[in-house]
Coordinates of C-alpha atoms and ligand atoms in Angstrom, one line a residue:
M1 CA 25.9 93.6 -0.7
G2 CA 22.6 91.6 -0.2
K3 CA 22.1 89.4 2.8
I4 CA 24.2 86.8 4.6
I5 CA 23.2 83.4 3.5
L6 CA 24.2 80.0 5.0
T7 CA 23.4 76.6 3.4
A8 CA 24.9 73.3 4.1
D9 CA 25.0 69.6 3.2
R10 CA 25.9 66.6 5.2
P11 CA 28.8 64.8 3.5
S12 CA 27.5 61.3 3.6
G13 CA 27.8 60.6 -0.2
R14 CA 27.8 62.3 -3.5
L15 CA 25.1 64.8 -4.6
H16 CA 22.3 63.8 -7.0
L17 CA 19.7 65.4 -9.3
G18 CA 17.4 66.0 -6.3
H19 CA 20.1 68.2 -4.8
Y20 CA 20.7 69.8 -8.1
I21 CA 17.1 71.2 -8.6
G22 CA 16.4 71.5 -4.9
S23 CA 19.4 73.5 -3.8
L24 CA 22.4 73.6 -6.0
L25 CA 20.9 75.7 -8.8
N26 CA 19.5 78.1 -6.3
R27 CA 23.0 78.6 -4.8
V28 CA 24.5 79.3 -8.2
D29 CA 21.9 82.0 -8.5
L30 CA 22.1 83.4 -4.9
Q31 CA 25.8 83.8 -4.9
N32 CA 25.4 86.8 -7.3
Q33 CA 23.2 88.8 -5.0
H34 CA 24.2 87.8 -1.5
K35 CA 27.2 87.0 0.8
Q36 CA 26.8 83.2 0.6
Y37 CA 28.4 80.6 2.9
V38 CA 28.2 77.0 1.8
M39 CA 29.2 74.6 4.7
I40 CA 30.1 71.0 4.4
A41 CA 28.6 69.8 7.6
D42 CA 30.9 67.0 8.5
V43 CA 30.4 67.4 12.3
Q44 CA 26.7 67.0 11.8
A45 CA 27.2 64.0 9.5
L46 CA 29.2 62.4 12.2
T47 CA 26.4 62.5 14.6
D48 CA 24.8 59.5 12.9
N49 CA 27.9 58.2 11.2
F50 CA 30.5 58.5 13.9
D51 CA 31.6 54.9 13.3
T52 CA 32.3 55.4 9.6
P53 CA 34.6 58.5 9.6
D54 CA 36.3 57.4 6.3
K55 CA 33.0 57.7 4.5
I56 CA 32.5 61.2 5.8
R57 CA 36.0 62.3 5.0
S58 CA 35.9 61.1 1.4
S59 CA 32.4 62.6 1.0
V60 CA 33.7 66.0 2.1
Y61 CA 35.9 66.1 -1.0
E62 CA 33.2 64.7 -3.3
L63 CA 30.9 67.5 -2.2
A64 CA 33.6 70.1 -2.9
Y65 CA 34.0 68.7 -6.5
D66 CA 30.2 68.6 -7.0
Y67 CA 29.9 72.3 -5.9
L68 CA 32.5 73.6 -8.3
A69 CA 31.2 71.3 -11.1
V70 CA 27.7 72.8 -11.0
G71 CA 29.0 76.4 -11.0
I72 CA 29.2 77.4 -7.4
D73 CA 32.0 79.9 -7.7
P74 CA 34.5 80.0 -4.9
K75 CA 35.2 83.7 -5.8
K76 CA 31.7 84.5 -4.9
T77 CA 30.8 81.8 -2.4
T78 CA 32.7 80.9 0.8
I79 CA 32.9 77.1 0.8
F80 CA 34.2 75.6 4.1
I81 CA 34.2 72.5 6.3
Q82 CA 32.3 72.7 9.6
S83 CA 34.9 70.8 11.7
Q84 CA 37.6 73.3 10.8
I85 CA 35.8 76.2 12.6
P86 CA 36.2 75.4 16.3
E87 CA 34.2 78.5 17.1
I88 CA 31.1 76.7 16.1
A89 CA 31.8 74.0 18.6
E90 CA 32.5 76.6 21.3
L91 CA 29.2 78.3 20.6
T92 CA 27.4 74.9 20.6
I93 CA 28.6 74.3 24.2
Y94 CA 27.2 77.6 25.4
F95 CA 23.9 77.0 23.5
L96 CA 23.5 73.5 25.1
N97 CA 22.7 75.4 28.4
L98 CA 19.8 77.2 26.8
V99 CA 17.7 74.2 25.6
N100 CA 16.0 71.6 27.6
L101 CA 15.7 67.9 26.8
G102 CA 11.9 67.9 26.3
R103 CA 12.3 70.6 23.7
L104 CA 14.9 68.6 21.8
E105 CA 12.7 65.5 21.9
R106 CA 9.8 67.4 20.4
N107 CA 11.7 68.4 17.3
P108 CA 9.7 66.7 14.5
T109 CA 12.6 66.4 12.1
V110 CA 14.8 64.7 14.7
K111 CA 11.8 62.5 15.8
A112 CA 11.3 61.3 12.2
E113 CA 15.0 60.6 11.8
I114 CA 15.3 58.7 15.0
R115 CA 12.4 56.5 13.9
Q116 CA 14.0 56.0 10.5
K117 CA 17.4 55.1 11.9
N118 CA 16.1 52.6 14.4
F119 CA 18.1 54.0 17.2
G120 CA 15.5 52.5 19.6
D121 CA 16.2 53.6 23.2
V122 CA 19.9 54.2 22.6
I123 CA 19.9 57.6 21.0
P124 CA 23.4 59.1 20.9
V125 CA 23.3 62.5 22.8
G126 CA 25.3 64.0 19.9
F127 CA 22.5 63.1 17.5
L128 CA 19.7 64.4 19.7
C129 CA 21.6 67.7 20.1
Y130 CA 22.4 68.3 16.4
P131 CA 19.7 71.0 16.1
I132 CA 21.7 72.9 18.8
S133 CA 24.9 72.6 16.8
Q134 CA 23.0 73.6 13.7
S135 CA 21.7 76.7 15.6
A136 CA 25.3 77.5 16.4
D137 CA 26.2 77.2 12.7
I138 CA 23.6 79.8 11.8
A139 CA 24.4 82.1 14.7
T140 CA 28.2 81.9 14.2
F141 CA 27.8 83.4 10.7
Q142 CA 25.1 85.8 11.6
A143 CA 23.2 84.3 8.8
E144 CA 20.0 86.1 7.8
L145 CA 18.6 83.8 5.2
I146 CA 18.7 80.0 5.2
P147 CA 17.7 78.3 1.9
V148 CA 16.2 75.0 2.9
G149 CA 13.5 72.5 2.3
E150 CA 10.4 72.3 4.6
D151 CA 12.0 69.6 6.8
Q152 CA 14.5 72.1 8.1
I153 CA 12.0 74.7 9.4
P154 CA 12.0 73.3 12.9
M155 CA 15.8 73.8 12.9
I156 CA 15.5 77.5 12.2
E157 CA 12.8 77.8 14.8
Q158 CA 15.1 76.2 17.3
A159 CA 17.9 78.5 16.3
N160 CA 15.7 81.6 16.7
E161 CA 14.5 80.5 20.1
I162 CA 18.1 80.0 21.2
V163 CA 19.1 83.4 19.8
R164 CA 16.3 85.2 21.7
R165 CA 17.2 83.4 24.9
F166 CA 20.8 84.1 24.6
N167 CA 20.2 87.8 23.9
G168 CA 17.8 88.0 26.8
I169 CA 19.9 86.3 29.4
Y170 CA 23.2 88.0 28.5
N171 CA 21.5 91.3 27.8
T172 CA 22.9 91.7 24.3
D173 CA 21.7 91.9 20.7
C174 CA 24.9 90.4 19.3
L175 CA 23.1 87.4 17.8
K176 CA 20.6 87.7 15.0
E177 CA 17.5 85.8 14.1
S178 CA 17.3 84.1 10.7
K179 CA 14.6 83.3 8.2
P180 CA 14.1 80.2 6.0
L181 CA 14.2 80.8 2.3
L182 CA 12.0 77.9 1.2
S183 CA 12.9 76.0 -2.0
K184 CA 10.0 76.2 -4.5
T185 CA 10.8 72.9 -6.2
P186 CA 9.1 69.8 -4.7
R187 CA 11.3 66.9 -3.6
L188 CA 12.4 64.8 -6.6
V189 CA 11.1 61.3 -6.5
G190 CA 13.5 58.4 -6.8
I191 CA 13.9 56.4 -10.0
D192 CA 11.9 53.6 -8.3
G193 CA 8.9 56.0 -7.7
Q194 CA 9.6 56.1 -4.0
A195 CA 8.8 59.4 -2.3
K196 CA 12.3 60.9 -2.5
A197 CA 15.6 60.3 -4.3
S198 CA 18.2 59.5 -1.7
K199 CA 21.6 58.0 -1.4
S200 CA 20.6 55.5 1.2
L201 CA 17.7 54.1 -0.9
G202 CA 20.0 53.7 -3.9
N203 CA 17.4 55.3 -6.2
A204 CA 19.1 58.5 -7.2
I205 CA 21.0 59.7 -10.3
F206 CA 24.2 61.2 -9.1
L207 CA 25.8 64.2 -10.7
S208 CA 29.0 62.2 -11.0
D209 CA 27.4 59.1 -12.6
E210 CA 29.0 57.9 -15.8
P211 CA 26.9 58.3 -19.0
N212 CA 26.2 54.6 -19.2
V213 CA 25.1 54.5 -15.5
I214 CA 22.7 57.4 -16.2
K215 CA 21.3 55.6 -19.2
E216 CA 20.9 52.4 -17.2
K217 CA 19.1 54.2 -14.4
V218 CA 16.8 56.0 -16.8
F219 CA 15.8 52.8 -18.5
S220 CA 15.1 51.1 -15.2
M221 CA 12.7 54.0 -14.1
F222 CA 9.3 53.2 -12.7
T223 CA 6.6 54.1 -15.3
D224 CA 3.0 53.1 -15.5
P225 CA 2.8 49.4 -14.7
D226 CA -0.4 49.1 -16.8
H227 CA 1.2 50.6 -19.9
I228 CA 2.2 47.3 -21.4
R229 CA 2.2 47.9 -25.2
A230 CA 3.2 51.1 -26.8
S231 CA -0.3 51.4 -28.2
D232 CA -1.9 51.3 -24.8
P233 CA -3.0 54.6 -23.2
G234 CA -0.6 55.4 -20.4
K235 CA -0.7 57.3 -17.1
V236 CA 1.6 60.3 -16.7
E237 CA 0.8 60.9 -13.0
G238 CA 3.2 59.0 -10.7
N239 CA 5.2 58.1 -13.8
V240 CA 8.8 58.9 -12.9
V241 CA 10.0 59.4 -16.5
F242 CA 7.5 62.3 -16.8
T243 CA 8.3 63.7 -13.4
Y244 CA 11.9 64.0 -14.5
L245 CA 10.9 65.4 -17.9
D246 CA 8.9 68.0 -16.1
A247 CA 11.9 68.8 -13.9
F248 CA 14.7 68.8 -16.4
H249 CA 13.4 69.1 -20.0
P250 CA 14.2 72.6 -21.2
D251 CA 11.2 72.7 -23.5
K252 CA 7.9 72.5 -21.5
G253 CA 5.8 72.6 -24.6
E254 CA 7.4 69.5 -25.9
V255 CA 6.8 67.7 -22.6
E256 CA 3.1 68.6 -22.8
D257 CA 3.0 67.1 -26.4
L258 CA 4.6 63.9 -25.1
K259 CA 2.2 63.6 -22.2
A260 CA -0.8 64.0 -24.5
K261 CA 0.5 61.3 -26.8
Y262 CA 1.4 59.0 -24.0
R263 CA -2.1 59.4 -22.5
R264 CA -3.7 58.7 -25.9
G265 CA -1.6 55.6 -26.5
G266 CA 1.0 55.2 -29.2
L267 CA 4.1 56.3 -27.3
G268 CA 6.2 53.6 -25.9
D269 CA 8.2 53.7 -22.7
T270 CA 11.5 53.1 -24.5
V271 CA 11.0 56.2 -26.7
V272 CA 10.2 58.5 -23.8
K273 CA 13.1 57.0 -21.8
G274 CA 15.3 57.7 -24.7
I275 CA 14.2 61.3 -24.8
L276 CA 14.8 61.7 -21.0
N277 CA 18.2 60.1 -21.4
D278 CA 19.2 62.6 -24.0
V279 CA 18.0 65.5 -21.8
L280 CA 19.9 64.2 -18.7
Q281 CA 23.1 63.5 -20.7
N282 CA 22.9 67.1 -22.1
L283 CA 22.5 68.5 -18.6
L284 CA 25.1 66.3 -17.0
T285 CA 27.9 66.1 -19.6
P286 CA 29.2 69.6 -19.0
I287 CA 29.0 69.1 -15.2
H288 CA 30.9 65.9 -15.7
E289 CA 33.6 67.5 -17.8
K290 CA 34.0 70.3 -15.3
R291 CA 34.2 67.8 -12.4
F292 CA 36.9 65.8 -14.0
S293 CA 38.9 68.8 -15.1
L294 CA 39.2 70.0 -11.5
K295 CA 42.6 69.5 -10.0
R296 CA 42.9 68.1 -6.5
D297 CA 45.2 71.0 -5.6
H298 CA 42.6 73.5 -6.7
I299 CA 40.0 71.8 -4.4
F300 CA 42.4 72.0 -1.5
D301 CA 43.1 75.7 -2.3
V302 CA 39.4 76.5 -2.4
L303 CA 38.7 74.8 0.9
R304 CA 41.7 76.4 2.6
T305 CA 40.7 79.9 1.4
G306 CA 37.0 79.2 2.4
I307 CA 38.0 78.0 5.8
N308 CA 40.2 81.1 6.4
E309 CA 37.3 83.4 5.4
A310 CA 34.8 81.5 7.6
K311 CA 37.2 81.7 10.5
L312 CA 37.4 85.4 10.3
A313 CA 33.6 85.7 10.4
A314 CA 33.3 83.2 13.2
A315 CA 36.0 85.0 15.3
R316 CA 34.1 88.3 15.0
T317 CA 30.9 86.7 16.3
M318 CA 32.7 84.9 19.1
V319 CA 34.4 88.0 20.5
Q320 CA 30.9 89.5 20.9
V321 CA 29.6 86.3 22.4
R322 CA 32.4 86.0 24.9
T323 CA 32.1 89.6 25.9
A324 CA 28.4 89.3 26.4
M325 CA 28.9 86.3 28.6
G326 CA 31.9 87.6 30.4
V327 CA 34.1 84.7 29.4
N328 CA 36.8 86.9 28.1
Y329 CA 39.7 87.0 30.5
S330 CA 42.4 89.3 29.5
D331 CA 45.1 91.1 31.6
K332 CA 43.5 94.4 30.8
E333 CA 40.5 93.8 33.1
Ligands
LIG401 N1 20.6 69.8 8.5 C1 21.0 70.2 7.2 C2 20.6 69.0 6.2 O1 20.6 67.9 6.6 C3 22.4 70.5 7.0 C4 22.8 71.7 7.8 C5 23.8 71.7 8.9 C6 22.4 73.1 7.7 N2 23.9 73.0 9.3 C7 23.1 73.8 8.7 C8 21.5 73.7 6.9 C9 22.9 75.2 8.8 C10 21.3 75.1 7.0 C11 22.0 75.8 8.0 O2 20.5 69.3 5.0

């Protein structure tokens, strides 16, 4: 059945509309054609949040709720928690030998994150090495396709480099190279018009936001600062309300009509915001209802089952890895 797919999120908060169009919808779709693993990457989240473990722990559960609420089906998708699969950590240790420091420091995604997080000269080794751990995630599950945004391409390149080195040095073909499956949707802007919606910037609409919070956020959206009176002609480009209508309104024709009217003048911000609010409430109400109908015990069950399935797959890979490296010491030798 299809290919082996691995995707993951760092549990450092709840998921928002950017995740919804960027990856969640895609996962709901992919689970019907492929063997899909969705990993809650708590170990990776700890690399830059090691001093706030409670936040990571509670976010692990938030993520699980979000996944089920949007329709990721645990009967089709294996949902699991990274830290609960020690095989990944084991493979990471072996992979550390196959990468040099200069290569890690050249990773553009890591470079950008280091700048953004103001680590200065005190970069935790665990953080610098997370691409190696991520390579181990991918290799452990023999994943063939990795649905990601562009920023993750260097991670997959790193993973493939390691796989080739591993197979070459240990004279095996037990590890497989993987390919990115690029998301077609561009990154969703934040409600403040900043480049991207993110938890840390506080400019995102979360899937679990209450209806009144959603409304408040919609009505505080950045529009066209020169569009003062409803009768003024307005700009649609860079206007967050229209970006969100493009992304979420089910009727594209109606969005085009609204744009034309707004450009001409005669359509007030409050009216368009009201329309967007309706669209988002319609989209998020069923997700909300599903989320709050989920029992905690069910979430635990889903995670336990997912972890068990993931362990089986990981164990299969590690038998091959240990055999290739000769780190299997049994009395039969
Ligand atoms: N780095 C990814 C992110 O920040 C999360 C991740 C961890 C991941 N391990 C992975 C993604 C393995 C794909 C495959 O979104």
